mmCIF file of C-alpha atoms and ligand atoms in Angstrom:
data_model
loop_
_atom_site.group_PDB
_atom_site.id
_atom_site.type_symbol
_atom_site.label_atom_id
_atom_site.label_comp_id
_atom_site.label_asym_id
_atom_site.label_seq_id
_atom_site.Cartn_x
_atom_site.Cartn_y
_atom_site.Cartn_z
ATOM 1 C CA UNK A 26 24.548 -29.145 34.523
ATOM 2 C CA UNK A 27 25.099 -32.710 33.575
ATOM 3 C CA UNK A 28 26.768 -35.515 35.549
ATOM 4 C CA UNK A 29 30.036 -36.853 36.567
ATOM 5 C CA UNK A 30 30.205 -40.416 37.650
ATOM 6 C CA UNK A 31 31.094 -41.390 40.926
ATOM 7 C CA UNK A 32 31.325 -45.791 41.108
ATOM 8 C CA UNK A 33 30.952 -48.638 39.363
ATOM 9 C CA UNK A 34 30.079 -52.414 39.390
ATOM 10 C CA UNK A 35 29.583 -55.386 38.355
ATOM 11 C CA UNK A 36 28.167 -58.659 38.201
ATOM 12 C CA UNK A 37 28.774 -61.741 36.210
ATOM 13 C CA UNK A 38 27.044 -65.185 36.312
ATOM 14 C CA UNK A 39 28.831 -67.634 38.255
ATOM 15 C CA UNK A 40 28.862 -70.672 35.056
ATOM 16 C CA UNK A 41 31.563 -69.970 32.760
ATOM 17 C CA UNK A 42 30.478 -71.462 29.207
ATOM 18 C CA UNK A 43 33.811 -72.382 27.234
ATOM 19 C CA UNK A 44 33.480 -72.551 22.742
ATOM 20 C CA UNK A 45 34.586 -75.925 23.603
ATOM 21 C CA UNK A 46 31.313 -76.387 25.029
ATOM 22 C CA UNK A 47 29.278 -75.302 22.341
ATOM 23 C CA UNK A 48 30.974 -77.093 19.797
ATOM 24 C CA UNK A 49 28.301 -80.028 21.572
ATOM 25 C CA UNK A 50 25.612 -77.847 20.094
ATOM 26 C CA UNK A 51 26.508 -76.694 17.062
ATOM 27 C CA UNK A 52 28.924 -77.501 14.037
ATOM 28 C CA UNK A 53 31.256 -74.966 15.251
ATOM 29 C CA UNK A 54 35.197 -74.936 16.592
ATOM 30 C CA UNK A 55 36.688 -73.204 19.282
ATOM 31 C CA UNK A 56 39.396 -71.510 16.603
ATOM 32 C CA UNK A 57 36.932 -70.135 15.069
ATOM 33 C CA UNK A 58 35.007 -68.224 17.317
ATOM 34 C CA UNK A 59 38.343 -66.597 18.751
ATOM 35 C CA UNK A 60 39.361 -65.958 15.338
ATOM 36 C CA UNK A 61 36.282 -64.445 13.969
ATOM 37 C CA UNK A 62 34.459 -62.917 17.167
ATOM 38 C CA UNK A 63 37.480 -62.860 19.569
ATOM 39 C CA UNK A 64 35.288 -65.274 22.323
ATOM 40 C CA UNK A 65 36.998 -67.503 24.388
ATOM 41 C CA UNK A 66 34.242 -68.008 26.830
ATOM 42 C CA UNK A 67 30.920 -65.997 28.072
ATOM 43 C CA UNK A 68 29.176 -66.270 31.358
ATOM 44 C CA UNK A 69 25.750 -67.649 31.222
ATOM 45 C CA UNK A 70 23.075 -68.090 34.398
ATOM 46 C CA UNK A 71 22.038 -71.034 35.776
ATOM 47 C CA UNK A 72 19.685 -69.754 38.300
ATOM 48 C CA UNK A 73 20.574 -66.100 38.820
ATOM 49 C CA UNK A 74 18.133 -63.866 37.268
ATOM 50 C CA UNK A 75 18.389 -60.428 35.562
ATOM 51 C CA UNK A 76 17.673 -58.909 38.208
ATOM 52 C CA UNK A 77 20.524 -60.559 40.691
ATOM 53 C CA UNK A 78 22.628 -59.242 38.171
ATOM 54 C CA UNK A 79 21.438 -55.645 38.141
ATOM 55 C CA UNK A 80 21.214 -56.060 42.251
ATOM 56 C CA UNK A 81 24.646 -56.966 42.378
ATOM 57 C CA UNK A 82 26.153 -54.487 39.932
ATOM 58 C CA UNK A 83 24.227 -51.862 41.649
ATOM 59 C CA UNK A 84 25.256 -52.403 44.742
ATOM 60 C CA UNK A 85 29.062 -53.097 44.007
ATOM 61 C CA UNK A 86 28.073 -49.086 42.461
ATOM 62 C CA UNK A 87 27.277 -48.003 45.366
ATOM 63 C CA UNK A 88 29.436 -49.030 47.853
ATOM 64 C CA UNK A 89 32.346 -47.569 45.315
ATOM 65 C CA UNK A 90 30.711 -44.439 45.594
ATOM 66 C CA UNK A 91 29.561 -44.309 48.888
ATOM 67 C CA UNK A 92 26.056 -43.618 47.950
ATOM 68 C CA UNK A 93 23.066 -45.383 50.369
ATOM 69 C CA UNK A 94 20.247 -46.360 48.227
ATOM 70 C CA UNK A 95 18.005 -44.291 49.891
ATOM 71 C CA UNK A 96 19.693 -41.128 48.446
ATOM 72 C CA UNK A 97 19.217 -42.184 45.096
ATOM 73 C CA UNK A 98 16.363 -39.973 43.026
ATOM 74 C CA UNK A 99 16.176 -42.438 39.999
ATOM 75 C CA UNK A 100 16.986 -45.727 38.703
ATOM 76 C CA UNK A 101 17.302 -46.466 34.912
ATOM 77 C CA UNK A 102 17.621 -49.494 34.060
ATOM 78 C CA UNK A 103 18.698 -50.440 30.187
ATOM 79 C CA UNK A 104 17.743 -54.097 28.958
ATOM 80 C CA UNK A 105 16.216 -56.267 26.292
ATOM 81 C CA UNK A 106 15.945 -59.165 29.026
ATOM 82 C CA UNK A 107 13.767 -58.156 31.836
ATOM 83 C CA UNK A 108 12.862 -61.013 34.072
ATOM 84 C CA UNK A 109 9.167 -59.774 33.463
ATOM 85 C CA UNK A 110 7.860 -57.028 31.266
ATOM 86 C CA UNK A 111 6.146 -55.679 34.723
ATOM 87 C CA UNK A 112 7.295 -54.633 37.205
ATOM 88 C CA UNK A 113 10.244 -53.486 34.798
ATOM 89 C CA UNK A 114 13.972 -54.350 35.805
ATOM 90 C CA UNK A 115 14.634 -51.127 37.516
ATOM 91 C CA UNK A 116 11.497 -51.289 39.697
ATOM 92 C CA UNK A 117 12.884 -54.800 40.772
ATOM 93 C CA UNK A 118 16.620 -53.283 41.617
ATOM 94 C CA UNK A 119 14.725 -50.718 43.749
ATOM 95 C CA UNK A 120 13.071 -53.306 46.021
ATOM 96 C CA UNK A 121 16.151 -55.849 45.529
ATOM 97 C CA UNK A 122 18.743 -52.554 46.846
ATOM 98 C CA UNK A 123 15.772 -50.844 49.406
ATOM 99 C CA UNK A 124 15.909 -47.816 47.225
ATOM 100 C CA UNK A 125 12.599 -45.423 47.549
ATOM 101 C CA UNK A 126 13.037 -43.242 43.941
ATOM 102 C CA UNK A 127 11.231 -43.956 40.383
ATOM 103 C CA UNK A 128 12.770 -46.539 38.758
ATOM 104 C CA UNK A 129 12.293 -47.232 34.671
ATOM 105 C CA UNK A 130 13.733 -49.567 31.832
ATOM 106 C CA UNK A 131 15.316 -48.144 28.499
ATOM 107 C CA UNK A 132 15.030 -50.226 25.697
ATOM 108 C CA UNK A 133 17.333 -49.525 22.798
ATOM 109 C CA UNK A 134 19.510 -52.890 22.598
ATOM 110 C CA UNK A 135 23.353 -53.023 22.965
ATOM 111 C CA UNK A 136 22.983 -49.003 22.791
ATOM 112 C CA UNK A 137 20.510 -49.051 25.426
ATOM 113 C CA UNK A 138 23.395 -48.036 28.629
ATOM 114 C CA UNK A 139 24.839 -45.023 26.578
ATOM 115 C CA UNK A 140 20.879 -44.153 25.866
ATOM 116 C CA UNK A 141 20.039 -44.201 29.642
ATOM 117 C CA UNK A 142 23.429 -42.262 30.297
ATOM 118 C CA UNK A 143 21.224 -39.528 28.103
ATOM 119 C CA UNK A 144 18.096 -40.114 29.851
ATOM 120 C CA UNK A 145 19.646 -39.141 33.106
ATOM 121 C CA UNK A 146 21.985 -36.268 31.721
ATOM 122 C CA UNK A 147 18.657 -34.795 30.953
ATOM 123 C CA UNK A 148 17.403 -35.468 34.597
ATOM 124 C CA UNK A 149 20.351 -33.746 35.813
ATOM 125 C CA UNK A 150 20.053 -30.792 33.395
ATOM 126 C CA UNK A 151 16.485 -29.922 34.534
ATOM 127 C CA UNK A 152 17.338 -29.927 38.083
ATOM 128 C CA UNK A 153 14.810 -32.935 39.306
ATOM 129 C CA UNK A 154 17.596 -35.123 40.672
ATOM 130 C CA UNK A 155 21.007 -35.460 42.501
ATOM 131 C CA UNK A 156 21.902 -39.033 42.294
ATOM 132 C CA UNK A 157 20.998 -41.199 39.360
ATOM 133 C CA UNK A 158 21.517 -45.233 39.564
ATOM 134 C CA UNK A 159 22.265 -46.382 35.809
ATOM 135 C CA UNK A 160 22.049 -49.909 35.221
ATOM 136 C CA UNK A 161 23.030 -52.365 31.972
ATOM 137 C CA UNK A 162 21.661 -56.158 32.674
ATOM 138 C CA UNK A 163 21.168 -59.008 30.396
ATOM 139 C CA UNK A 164 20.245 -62.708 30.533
ATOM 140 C CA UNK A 165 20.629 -63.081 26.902
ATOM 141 C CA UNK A 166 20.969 -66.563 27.169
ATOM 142 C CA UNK A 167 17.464 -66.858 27.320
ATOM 143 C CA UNK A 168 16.200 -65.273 23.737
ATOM 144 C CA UNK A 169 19.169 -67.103 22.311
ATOM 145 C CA UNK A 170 18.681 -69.862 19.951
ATOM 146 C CA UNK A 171 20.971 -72.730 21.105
ATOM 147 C CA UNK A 172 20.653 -74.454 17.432
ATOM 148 C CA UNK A 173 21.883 -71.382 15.364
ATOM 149 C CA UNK A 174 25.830 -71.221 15.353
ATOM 150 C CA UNK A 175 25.137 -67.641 14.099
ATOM 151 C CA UNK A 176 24.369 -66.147 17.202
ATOM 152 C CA UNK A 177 24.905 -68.699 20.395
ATOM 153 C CA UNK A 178 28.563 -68.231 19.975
ATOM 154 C CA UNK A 179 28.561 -64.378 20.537
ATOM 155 C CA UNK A 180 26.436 -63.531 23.636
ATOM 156 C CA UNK A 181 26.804 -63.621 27.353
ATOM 157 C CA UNK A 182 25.191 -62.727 30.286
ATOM 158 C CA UNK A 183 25.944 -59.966 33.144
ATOM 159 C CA UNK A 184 25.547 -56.540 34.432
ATOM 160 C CA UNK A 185 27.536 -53.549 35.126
ATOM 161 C CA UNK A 186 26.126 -49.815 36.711
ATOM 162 C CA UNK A 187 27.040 -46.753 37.241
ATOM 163 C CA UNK A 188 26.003 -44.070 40.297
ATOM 164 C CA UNK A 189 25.943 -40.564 38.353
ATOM 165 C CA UNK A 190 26.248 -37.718 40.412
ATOM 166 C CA UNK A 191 25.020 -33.526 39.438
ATOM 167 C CA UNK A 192 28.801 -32.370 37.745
ATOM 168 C CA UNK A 193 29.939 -31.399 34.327
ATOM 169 C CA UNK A 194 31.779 -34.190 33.020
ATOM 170 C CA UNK A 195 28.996 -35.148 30.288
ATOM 171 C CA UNK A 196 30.882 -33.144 27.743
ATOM 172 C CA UNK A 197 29.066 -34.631 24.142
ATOM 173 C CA UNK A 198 26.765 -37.393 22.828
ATOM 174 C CA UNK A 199 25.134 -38.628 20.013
ATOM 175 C CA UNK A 200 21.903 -40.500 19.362
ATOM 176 C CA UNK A 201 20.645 -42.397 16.347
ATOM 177 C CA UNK A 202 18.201 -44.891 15.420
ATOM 178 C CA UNK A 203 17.306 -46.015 12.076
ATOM 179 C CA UNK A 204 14.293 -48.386 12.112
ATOM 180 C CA UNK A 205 14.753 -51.983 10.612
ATOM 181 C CA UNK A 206 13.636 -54.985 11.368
ATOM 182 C CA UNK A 207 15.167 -57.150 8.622
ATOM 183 C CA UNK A 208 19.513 -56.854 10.028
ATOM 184 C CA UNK A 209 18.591 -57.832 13.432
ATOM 185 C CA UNK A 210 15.190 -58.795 15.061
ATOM 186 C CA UNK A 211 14.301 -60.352 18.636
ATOM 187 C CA UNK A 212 9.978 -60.659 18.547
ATOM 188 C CA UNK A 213 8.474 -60.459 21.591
ATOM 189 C CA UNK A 214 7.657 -63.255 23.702
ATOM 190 C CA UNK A 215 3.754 -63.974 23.245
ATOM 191 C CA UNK A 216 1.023 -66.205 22.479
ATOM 192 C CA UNK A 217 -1.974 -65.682 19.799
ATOM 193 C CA UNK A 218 -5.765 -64.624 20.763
ATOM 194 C CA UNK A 219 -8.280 -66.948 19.263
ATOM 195 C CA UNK A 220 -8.632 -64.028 16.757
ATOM 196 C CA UNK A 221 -5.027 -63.417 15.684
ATOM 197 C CA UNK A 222 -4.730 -64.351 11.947
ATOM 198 C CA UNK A 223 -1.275 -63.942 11.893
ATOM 199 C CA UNK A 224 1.753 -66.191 12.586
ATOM 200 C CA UNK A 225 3.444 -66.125 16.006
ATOM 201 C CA UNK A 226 7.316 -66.091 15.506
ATOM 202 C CA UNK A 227 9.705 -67.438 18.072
ATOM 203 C CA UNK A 228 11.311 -65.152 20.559
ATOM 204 C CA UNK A 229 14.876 -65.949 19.725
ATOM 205 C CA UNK A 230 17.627 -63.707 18.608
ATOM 206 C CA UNK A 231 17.999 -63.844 14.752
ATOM 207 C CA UNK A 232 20.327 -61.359 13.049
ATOM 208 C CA UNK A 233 22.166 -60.577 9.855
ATOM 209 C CA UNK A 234 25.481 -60.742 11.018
ATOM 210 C CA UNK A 235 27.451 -59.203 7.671
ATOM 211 C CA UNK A 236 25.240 -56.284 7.648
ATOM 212 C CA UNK A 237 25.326 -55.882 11.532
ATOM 213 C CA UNK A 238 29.087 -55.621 11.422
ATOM 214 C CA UNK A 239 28.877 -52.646 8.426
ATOM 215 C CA UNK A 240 26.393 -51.041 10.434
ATOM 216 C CA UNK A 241 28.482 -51.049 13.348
ATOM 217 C CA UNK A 242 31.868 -50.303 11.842
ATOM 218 C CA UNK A 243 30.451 -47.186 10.346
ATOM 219 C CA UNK A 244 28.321 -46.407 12.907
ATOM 220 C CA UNK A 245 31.313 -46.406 15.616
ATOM 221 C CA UNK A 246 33.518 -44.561 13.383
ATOM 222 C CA UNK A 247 31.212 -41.417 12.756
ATOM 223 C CA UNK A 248 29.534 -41.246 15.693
ATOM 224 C CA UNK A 249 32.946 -40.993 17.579
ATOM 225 C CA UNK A 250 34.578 -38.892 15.021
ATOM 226 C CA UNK A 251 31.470 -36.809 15.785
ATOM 227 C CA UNK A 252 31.285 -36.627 19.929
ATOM 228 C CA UNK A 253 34.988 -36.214 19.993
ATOM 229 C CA UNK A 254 34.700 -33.010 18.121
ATOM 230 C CA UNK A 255 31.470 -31.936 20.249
ATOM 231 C CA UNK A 256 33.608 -32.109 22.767
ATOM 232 C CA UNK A 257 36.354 -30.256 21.636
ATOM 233 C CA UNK A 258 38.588 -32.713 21.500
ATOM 234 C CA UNK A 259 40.905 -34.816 19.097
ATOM 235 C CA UNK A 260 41.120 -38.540 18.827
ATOM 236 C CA UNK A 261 44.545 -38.608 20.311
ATOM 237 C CA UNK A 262 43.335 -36.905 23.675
ATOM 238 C CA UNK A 263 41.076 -39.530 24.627
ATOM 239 C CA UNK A 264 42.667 -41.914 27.342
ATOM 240 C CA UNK A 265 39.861 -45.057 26.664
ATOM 241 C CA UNK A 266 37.465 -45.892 24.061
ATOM 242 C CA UNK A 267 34.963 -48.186 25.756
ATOM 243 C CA UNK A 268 33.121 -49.662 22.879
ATOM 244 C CA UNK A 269 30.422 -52.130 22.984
ATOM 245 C CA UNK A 270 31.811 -55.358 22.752
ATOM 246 C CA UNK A 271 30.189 -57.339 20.044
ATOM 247 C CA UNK A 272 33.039 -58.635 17.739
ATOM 248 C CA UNK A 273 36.853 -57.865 18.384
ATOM 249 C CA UNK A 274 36.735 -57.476 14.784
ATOM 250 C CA UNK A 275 34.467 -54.455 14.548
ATOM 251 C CA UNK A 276 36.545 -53.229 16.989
ATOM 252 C CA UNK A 277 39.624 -53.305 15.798
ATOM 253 C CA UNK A 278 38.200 -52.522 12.164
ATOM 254 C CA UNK A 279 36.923 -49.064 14.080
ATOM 255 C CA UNK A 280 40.149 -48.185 15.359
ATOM 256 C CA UNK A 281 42.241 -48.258 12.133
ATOM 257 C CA UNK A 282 39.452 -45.928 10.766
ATOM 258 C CA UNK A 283 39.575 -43.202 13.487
ATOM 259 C CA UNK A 284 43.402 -43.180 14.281
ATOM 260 C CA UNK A 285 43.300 -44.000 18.016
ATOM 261 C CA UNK A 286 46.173 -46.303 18.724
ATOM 262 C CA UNK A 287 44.675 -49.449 19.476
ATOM 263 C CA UNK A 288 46.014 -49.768 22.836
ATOM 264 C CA UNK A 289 43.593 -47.233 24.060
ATOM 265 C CA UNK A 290 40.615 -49.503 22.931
ATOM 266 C CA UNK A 291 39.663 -51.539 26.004
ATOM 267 C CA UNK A 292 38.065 -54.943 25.284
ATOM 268 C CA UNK A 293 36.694 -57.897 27.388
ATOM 269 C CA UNK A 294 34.360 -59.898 24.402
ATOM 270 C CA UNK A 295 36.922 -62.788 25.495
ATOM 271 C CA UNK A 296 35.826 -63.770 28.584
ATOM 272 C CA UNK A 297 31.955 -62.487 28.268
ATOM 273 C CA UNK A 298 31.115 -62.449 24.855
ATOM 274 C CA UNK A 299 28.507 -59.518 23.857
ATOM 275 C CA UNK A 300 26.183 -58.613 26.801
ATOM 276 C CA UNK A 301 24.270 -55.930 25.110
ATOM 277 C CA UNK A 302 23.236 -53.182 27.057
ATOM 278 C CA UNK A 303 25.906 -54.529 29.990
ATOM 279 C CA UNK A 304 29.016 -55.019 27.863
ATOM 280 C CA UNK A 305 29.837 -51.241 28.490
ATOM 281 C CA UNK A 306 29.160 -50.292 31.913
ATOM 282 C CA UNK A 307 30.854 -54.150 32.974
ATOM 283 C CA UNK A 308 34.658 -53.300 30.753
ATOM 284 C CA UNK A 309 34.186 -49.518 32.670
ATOM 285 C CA UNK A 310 33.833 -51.292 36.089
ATOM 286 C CA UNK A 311 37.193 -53.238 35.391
ATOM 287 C CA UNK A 312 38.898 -50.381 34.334
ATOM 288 C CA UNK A 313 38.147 -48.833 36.981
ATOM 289 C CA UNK A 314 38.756 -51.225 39.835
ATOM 290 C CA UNK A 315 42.160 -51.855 37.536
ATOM 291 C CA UNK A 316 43.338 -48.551 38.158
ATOM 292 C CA UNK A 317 43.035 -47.489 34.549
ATOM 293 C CA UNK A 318 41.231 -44.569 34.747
ATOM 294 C CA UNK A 319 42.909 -41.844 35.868
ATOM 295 C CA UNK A 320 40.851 -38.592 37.066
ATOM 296 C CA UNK A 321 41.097 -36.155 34.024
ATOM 297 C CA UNK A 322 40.783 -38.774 31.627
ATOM 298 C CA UNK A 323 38.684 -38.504 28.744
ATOM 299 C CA UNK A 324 36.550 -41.609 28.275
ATOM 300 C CA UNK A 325 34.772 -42.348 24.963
ATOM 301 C CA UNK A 326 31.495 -44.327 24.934
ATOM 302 C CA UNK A 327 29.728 -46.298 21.975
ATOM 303 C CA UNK A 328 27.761 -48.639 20.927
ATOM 304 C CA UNK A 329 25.285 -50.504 18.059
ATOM 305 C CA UNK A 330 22.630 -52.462 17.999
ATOM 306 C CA UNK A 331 19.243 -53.703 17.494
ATOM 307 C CA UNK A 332 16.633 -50.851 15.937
ATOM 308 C CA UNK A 333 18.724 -50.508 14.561
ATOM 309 C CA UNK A 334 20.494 -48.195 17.134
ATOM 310 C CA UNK A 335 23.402 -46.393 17.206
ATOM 311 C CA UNK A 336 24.950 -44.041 20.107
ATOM 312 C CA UNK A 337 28.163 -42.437 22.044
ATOM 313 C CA UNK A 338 29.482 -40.136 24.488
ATOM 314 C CA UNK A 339 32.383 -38.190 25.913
ATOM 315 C CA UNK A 340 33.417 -38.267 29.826
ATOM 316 C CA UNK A 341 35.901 -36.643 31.691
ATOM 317 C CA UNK A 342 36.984 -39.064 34.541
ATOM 318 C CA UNK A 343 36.769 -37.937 38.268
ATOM 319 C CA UNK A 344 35.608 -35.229 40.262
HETATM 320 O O1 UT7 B 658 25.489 -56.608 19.586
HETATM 321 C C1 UT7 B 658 24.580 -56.792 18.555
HETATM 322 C C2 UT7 B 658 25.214 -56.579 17.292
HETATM 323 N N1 UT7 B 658 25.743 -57.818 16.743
HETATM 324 C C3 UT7 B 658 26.908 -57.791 16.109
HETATM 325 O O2 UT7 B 658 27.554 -56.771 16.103
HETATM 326 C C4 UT7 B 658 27.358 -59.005 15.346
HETATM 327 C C5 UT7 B 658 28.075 -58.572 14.083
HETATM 328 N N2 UT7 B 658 28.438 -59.697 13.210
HETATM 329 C C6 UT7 B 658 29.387 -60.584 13.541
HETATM 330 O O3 UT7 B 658 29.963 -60.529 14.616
HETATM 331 C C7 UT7 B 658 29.783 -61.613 12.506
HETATM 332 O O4 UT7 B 658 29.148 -61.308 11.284
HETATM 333 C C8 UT7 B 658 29.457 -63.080 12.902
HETATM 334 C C9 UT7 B 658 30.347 -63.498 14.068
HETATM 335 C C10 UT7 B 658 28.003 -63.227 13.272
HETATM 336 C C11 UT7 B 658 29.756 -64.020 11.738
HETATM 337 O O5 UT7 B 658 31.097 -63.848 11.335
HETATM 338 P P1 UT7 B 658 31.452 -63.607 9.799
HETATM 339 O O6 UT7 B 658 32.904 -63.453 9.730
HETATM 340 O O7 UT7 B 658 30.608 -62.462 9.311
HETATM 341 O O8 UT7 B 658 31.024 -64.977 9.174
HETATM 342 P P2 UT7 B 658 30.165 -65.246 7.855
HETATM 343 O O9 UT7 B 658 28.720 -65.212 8.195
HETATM 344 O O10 UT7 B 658 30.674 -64.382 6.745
HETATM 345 O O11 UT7 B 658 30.599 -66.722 7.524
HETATM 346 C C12 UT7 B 658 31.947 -67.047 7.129
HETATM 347 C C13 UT7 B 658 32.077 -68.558 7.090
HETATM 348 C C14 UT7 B 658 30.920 -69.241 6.370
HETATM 349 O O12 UT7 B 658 31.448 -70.410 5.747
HETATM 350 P P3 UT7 B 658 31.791 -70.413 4.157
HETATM 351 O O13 UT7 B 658 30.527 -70.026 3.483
HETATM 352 O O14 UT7 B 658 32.882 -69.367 4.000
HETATM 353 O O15 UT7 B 658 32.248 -71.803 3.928
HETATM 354 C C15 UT7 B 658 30.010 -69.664 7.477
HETATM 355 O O16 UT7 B 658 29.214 -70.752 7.137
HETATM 356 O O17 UT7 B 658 32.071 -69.073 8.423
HETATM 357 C C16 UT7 B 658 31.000 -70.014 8.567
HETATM 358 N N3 UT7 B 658 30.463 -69.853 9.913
HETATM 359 C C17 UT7 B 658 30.907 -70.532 10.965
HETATM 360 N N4 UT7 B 658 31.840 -71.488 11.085
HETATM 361 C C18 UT7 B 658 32.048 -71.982 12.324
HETATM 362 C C19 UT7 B 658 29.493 -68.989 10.309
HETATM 363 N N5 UT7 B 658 29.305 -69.116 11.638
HETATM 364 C C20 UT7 B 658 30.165 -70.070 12.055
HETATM 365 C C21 UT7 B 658 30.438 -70.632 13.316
HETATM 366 N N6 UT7 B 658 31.391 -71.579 13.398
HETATM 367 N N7 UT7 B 658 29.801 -70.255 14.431
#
């Protein structure tokens, strides 16, 4: 017994934040951020917090799927922006929706949604729950460096959920991690104790972005080739490839590996930029409300990131 998903949502920051804009802040154009990340804007908050976000994607979730809060028996929540370490961003959404279940973060970066998709499948297979809330929810624009034209170019903020219900459609995954601090590397927000002899680094975003994008190309390419397979399938049977959107360019550079036509590789990055551990479950939820995905379909998850982190899935679509 796994899961099958039954709604999704979403929920974007209101302030729209064009390249134009940053070219104020850094020496940077808005050709070539579309160019080389495929960004023509990102949403970034202005007083919602991370947890509006994940409110509001998981309740747009729920009323897709018909679920009342109160029937839910856990909330995961993945992020690398809580509002506040504790209470953790799940515990928040439970208050913030008036659900009653355990509620915990996952923290594995821009993989961290398809990790919590395999925290729950293994909820579902021991039995202990019916109805799982999976979040994604950033407010990177917080741990971003506004100086560095490296990285405030590429991220946004927002949220997108699932509600996962007991079914079979969890048909493969696959996990990695590989731990490195040196590609890509957010410290921790934090003072220093009168006895610290150490330095205290700032908590901004600061990442290797040429050996981020190998890591990701490669990582996409076999961990799909590999899940597809698991699942018994072959690259042309699956309908979507929803693909964490961090640079059109690792994207696209993906696809021409693994011999899905490109068409079948949804993308977003230009109107939110890379939201981390809510770029996935956000592109699903306009899919979806597009009328995209068709029950039957077989949906391909993956993603990259800080850890570094690697991981991806198979879904069948529907009931
Ligand atoms: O989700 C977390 C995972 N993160 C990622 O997956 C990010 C992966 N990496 C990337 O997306 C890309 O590496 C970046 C977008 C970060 C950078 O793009 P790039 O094509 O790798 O650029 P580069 O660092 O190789 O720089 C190429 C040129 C350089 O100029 P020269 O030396 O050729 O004259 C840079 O100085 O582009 C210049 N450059 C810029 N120019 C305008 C670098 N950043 C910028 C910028 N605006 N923002």
């Amino acid at each position: 017994m796994s899961f099958r998903v039954l709604g999704t949502g979403r929920c974007l920051p209101e302030r729209a934040v064009t390249n134009a804009e940053l070219e104020r802040f850094v020496d940077t154009s808005d050709e070539w951020i579309r160019q080389r990340v495929g960004v023509a804007e990102r949403r970034v908050c202005t007083t919602e917090t991370a947890a509006d976000l994940a409110a509001g994607a998981a309740e747009a979730a729920l009323q897709m799927s018909g679920v009342a809060a109160r029937e839910l028996d856990f909330i995961l929540c993945a992020t690398i922006t809580p509002d506040d370490l504790s209470p953790s961003l799940a515990c928040m959404v439970q208050s913030r929706i008036g659900a009653s279940c355990p509620a915990m973060d996952v923290s594995a970066a821009c993989s961290g949604f398809v990790y919590a998709l395999e925290t729950a499948a293994a909820f579902f297979a021991r039995g202990r729950v019916k109805k799982v809330l999976v979040i994604g929810a950033e407010r990177l624009s917080r741990i971003v460096d506004w100086s560095d034209r490296n990285t405030c170019i590429i991220f946004g903020d927002g949220a997108g959920a699932m509600v996962l219900e007991e079914g079979d459609n969890y048909l493969a995954s696959k996990l990695t991690a590989r731990g490195c601090d040196a590609v890509l590397k957010i410290p921790a927000f934090g003072g220093a104790s009168p006895f610290w002899e150490g330095g205290v680094e700032k908590p901004y975003i600061r990442m290797n972005g040429q050996e981020t994008f190998k890591f990701a190309v490669g990582a996409m390419v076999s961990d799909l080739e590999e899940v597809i397979a698991a699942a018994g399938l072959e690259p042309e049977d699956i309908a979507w490839v929803i693909a964490h959107q961090a640079n059109a360019r690792i994207i696209d550079a993906a696809a021409r590996k693994l011999g899905i036509p490109f068409g079948r590789f949804a993308k977003n990055i230009d109107r939110y930029g890379n939201t981390s551990a809510a770029s996935i479950p956000i592109l699903a939820d306009e899919l979806c409300r597009d009328g995209h995905l068709k029950d039957g379909d077989y949906i391909a998850l993956t993603s990259f990131g800080g850890g570094l982190t690697s991981a991806a899935c198979v879904l069948r679509w529907g009931p």
